[in-house]
Short mmCIF file of N, CA and C in Angstrom, two decimals:
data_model
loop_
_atom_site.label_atom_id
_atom_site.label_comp_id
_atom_site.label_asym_id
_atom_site.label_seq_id
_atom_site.Cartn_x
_atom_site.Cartn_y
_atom_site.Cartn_z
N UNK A 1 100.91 94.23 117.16
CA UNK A 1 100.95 94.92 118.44
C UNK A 1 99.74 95.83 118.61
N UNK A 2 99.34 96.80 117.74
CA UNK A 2 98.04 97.78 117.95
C UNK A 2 97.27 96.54 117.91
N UNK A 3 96.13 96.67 118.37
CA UNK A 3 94.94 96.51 118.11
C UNK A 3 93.65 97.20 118.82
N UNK A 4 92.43 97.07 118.07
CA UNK A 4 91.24 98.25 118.98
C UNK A 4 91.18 98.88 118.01
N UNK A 5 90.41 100.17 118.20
CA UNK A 5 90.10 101.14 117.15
C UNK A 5 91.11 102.42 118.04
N UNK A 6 92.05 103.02 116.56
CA UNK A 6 92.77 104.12 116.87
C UNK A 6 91.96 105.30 117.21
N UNK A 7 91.88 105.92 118.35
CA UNK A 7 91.13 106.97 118.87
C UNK A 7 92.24 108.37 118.99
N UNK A 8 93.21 108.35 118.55
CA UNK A 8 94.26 109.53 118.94
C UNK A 8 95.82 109.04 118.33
N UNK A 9 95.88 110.38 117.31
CA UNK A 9 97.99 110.26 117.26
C UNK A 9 98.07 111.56 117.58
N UNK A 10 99.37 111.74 117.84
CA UNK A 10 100.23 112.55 117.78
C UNK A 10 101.26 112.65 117.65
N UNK A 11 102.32 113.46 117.09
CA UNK A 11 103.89 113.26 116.15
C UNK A 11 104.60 114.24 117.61
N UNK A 12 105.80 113.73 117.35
CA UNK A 12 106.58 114.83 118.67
C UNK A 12 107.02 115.98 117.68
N UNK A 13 107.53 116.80 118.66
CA UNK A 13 107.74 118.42 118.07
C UNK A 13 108.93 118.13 116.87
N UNK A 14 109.80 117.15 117.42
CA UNK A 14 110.78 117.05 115.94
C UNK A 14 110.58 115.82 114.98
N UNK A 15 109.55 115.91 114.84
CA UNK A 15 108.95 114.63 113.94
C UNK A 15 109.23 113.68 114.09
N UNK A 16 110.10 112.87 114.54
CA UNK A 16 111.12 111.97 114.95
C UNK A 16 110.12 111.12 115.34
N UNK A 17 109.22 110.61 116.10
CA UNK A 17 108.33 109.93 117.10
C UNK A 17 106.63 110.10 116.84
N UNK A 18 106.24 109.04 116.63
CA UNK A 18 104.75 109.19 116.70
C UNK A 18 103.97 107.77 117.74
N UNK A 19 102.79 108.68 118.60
CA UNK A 19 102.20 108.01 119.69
C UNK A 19 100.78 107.96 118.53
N UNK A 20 100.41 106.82 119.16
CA UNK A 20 99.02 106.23 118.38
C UNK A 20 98.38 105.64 120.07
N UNK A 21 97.41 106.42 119.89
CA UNK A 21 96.32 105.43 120.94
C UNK A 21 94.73 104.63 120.45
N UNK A 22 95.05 103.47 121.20
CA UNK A 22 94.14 102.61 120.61
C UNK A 22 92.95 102.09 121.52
N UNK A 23 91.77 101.95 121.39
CA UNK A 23 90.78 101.53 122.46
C UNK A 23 90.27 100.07 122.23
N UNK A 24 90.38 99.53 123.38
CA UNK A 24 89.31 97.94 122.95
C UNK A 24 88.75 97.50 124.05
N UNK A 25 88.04 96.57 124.04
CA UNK A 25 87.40 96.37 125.35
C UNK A 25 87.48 94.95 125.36
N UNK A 26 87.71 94.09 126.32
CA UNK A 26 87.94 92.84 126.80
C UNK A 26 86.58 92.29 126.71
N UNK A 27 85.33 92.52 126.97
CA UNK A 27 84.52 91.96 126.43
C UNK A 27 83.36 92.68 127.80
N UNK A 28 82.18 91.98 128.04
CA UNK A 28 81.20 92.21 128.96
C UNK A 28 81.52 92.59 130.13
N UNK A 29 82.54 92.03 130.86
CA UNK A 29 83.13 91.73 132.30
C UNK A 29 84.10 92.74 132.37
N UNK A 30 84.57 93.46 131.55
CA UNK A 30 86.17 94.74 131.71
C UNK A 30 85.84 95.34 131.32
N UNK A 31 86.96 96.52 131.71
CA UNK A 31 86.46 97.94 131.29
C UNK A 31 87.16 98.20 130.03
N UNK A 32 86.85 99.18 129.18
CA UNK A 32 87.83 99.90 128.50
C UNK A 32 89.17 100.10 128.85
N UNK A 33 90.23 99.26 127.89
CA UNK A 33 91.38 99.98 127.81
C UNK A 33 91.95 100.72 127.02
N UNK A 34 93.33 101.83 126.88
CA UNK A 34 93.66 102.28 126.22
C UNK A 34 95.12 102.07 126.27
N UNK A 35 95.56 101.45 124.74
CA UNK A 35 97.18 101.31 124.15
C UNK A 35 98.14 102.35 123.78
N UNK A 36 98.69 102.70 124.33
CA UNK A 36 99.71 103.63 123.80
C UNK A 36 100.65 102.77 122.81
N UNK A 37 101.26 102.74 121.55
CA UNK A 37 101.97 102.98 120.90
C UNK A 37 102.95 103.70 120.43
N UNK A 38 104.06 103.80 120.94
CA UNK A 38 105.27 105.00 120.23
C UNK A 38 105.65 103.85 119.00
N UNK A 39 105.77 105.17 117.76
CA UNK A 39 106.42 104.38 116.88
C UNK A 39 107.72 105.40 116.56
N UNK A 40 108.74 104.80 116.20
CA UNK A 40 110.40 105.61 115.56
C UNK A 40 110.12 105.92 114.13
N UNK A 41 110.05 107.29 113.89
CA UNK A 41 109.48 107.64 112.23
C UNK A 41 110.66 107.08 111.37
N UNK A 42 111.50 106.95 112.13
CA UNK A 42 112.93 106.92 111.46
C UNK A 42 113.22 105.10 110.82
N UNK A 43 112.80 104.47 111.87
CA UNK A 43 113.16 103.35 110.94
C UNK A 43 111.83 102.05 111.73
N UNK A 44 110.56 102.77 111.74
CA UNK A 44 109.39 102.28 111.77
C UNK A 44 108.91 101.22 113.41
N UNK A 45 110.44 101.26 114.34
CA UNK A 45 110.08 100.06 115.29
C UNK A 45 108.82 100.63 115.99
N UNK A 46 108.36 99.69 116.92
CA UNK A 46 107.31 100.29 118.07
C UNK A 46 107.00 100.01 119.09
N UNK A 47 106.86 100.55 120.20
CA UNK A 47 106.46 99.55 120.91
C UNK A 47 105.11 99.99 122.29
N UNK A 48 105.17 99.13 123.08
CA UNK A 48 103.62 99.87 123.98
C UNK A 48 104.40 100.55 124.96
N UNK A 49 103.93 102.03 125.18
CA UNK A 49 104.29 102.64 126.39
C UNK A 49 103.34 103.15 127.24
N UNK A 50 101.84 102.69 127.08
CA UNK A 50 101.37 103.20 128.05
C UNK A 50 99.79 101.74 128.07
N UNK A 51 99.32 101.87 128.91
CA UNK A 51 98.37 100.48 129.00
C UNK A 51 97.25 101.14 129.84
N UNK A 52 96.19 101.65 130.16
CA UNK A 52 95.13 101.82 131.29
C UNK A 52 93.66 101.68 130.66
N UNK A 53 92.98 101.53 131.52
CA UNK A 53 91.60 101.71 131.72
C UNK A 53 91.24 102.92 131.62
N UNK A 54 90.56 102.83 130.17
CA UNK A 54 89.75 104.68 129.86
C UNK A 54 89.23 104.21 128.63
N UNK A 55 88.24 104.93 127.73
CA UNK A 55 87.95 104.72 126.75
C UNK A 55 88.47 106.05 125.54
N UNK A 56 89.30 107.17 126.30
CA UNK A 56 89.73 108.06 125.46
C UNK A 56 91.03 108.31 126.02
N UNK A 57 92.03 108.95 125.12
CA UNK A 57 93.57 109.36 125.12
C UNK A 57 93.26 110.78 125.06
N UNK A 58 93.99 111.71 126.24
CA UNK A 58 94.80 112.98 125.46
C UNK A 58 96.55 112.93 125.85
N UNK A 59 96.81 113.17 124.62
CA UNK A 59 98.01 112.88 124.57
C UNK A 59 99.00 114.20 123.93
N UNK A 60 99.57 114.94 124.73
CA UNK A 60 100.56 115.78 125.04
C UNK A 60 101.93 115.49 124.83
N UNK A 61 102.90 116.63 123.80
CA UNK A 61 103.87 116.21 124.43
C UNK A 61 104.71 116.89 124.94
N UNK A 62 105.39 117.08 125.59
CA UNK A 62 105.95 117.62 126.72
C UNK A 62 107.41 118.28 126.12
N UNK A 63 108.23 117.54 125.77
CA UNK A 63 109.29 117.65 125.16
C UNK A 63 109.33 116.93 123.75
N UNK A 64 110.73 116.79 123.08
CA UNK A 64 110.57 115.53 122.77
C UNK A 64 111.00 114.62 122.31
N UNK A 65 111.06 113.84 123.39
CA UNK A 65 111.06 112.21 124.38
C UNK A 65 109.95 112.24 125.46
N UNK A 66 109.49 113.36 125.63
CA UNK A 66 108.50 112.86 127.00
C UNK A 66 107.01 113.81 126.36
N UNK A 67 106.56 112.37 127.09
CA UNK A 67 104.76 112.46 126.46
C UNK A 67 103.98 112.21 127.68
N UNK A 68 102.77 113.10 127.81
CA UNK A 68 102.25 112.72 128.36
C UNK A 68 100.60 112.24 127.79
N UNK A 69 100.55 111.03 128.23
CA UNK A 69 99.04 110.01 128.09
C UNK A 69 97.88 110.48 129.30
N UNK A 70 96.98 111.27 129.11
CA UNK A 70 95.86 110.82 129.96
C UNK A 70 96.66 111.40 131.39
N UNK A 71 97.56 112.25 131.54
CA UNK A 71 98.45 113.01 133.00
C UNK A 71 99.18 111.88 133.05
N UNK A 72 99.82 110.83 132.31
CA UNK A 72 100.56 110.22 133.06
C UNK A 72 102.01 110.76 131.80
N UNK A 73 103.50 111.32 132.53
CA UNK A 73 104.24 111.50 131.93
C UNK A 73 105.25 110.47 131.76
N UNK A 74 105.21 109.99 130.37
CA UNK A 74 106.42 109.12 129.89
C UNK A 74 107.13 109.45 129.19
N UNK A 75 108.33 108.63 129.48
CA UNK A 75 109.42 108.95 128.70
C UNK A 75 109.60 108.26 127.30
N UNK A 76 109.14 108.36 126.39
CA UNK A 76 109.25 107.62 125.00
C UNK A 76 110.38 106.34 124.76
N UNK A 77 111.46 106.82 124.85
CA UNK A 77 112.73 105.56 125.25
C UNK A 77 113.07 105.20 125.72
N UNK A 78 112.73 104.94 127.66
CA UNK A 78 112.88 104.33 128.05
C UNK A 78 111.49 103.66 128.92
N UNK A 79 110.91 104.78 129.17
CA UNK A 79 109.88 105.02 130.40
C UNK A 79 108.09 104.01 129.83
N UNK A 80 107.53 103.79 130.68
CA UNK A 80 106.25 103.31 129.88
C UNK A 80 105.14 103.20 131.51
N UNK A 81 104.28 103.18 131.33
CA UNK A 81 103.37 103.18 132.14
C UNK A 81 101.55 101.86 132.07
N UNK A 82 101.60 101.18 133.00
CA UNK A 82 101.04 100.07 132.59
C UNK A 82 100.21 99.88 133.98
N UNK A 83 98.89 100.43 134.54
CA UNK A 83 97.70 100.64 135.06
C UNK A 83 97.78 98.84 136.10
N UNK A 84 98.02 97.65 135.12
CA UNK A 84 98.45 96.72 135.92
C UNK A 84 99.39 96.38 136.92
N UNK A 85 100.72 97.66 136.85
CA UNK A 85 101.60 97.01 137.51
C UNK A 85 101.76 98.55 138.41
N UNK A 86 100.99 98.84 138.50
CA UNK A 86 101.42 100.39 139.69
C UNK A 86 100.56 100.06 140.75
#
């Protein structure tokens, strides 16, 4: 699921949750994107919650279950945000 070079983690306030952001570039013709990753410290699943065009992450977290990527606020378990489909 990651791939790119990891440019940013961060753990939520109760350790529970860690966001990994990843950068890669599609090649000559696209821009930079950036992968969000939440992973469950607890029993390792993961999955993508955030997808856009940037070549850097700041990544905040808000609560915690909710993170915010780059101003966009997600919700870790359910919520995800993906630059293609908004």
């Amino acid at each position: 699921m990651p791939g790119g070079e990891l440019v940013s983690s961060s753990t939520s306030p109760d350790g529970n949750y860690t966001v990994k952001a990843y950068k890669s570039s599609g090649g000559a013709t696209t821009n930079w994107t950036i992968k969000g990753v939440v992973q469950n410290n607890n029993n390792s699943k993961k999955r993508v919650i955030y997808w856009d065009e940037a070549k850097s992450a700041h990544i905040v977290w808000r609560d915690k279950n909710i993170v915010s990527m780059n101003n966009k606020k997600i919700d870790i378990i359910k919520g995800s945000y993906d630059y293609r489909h908004d």
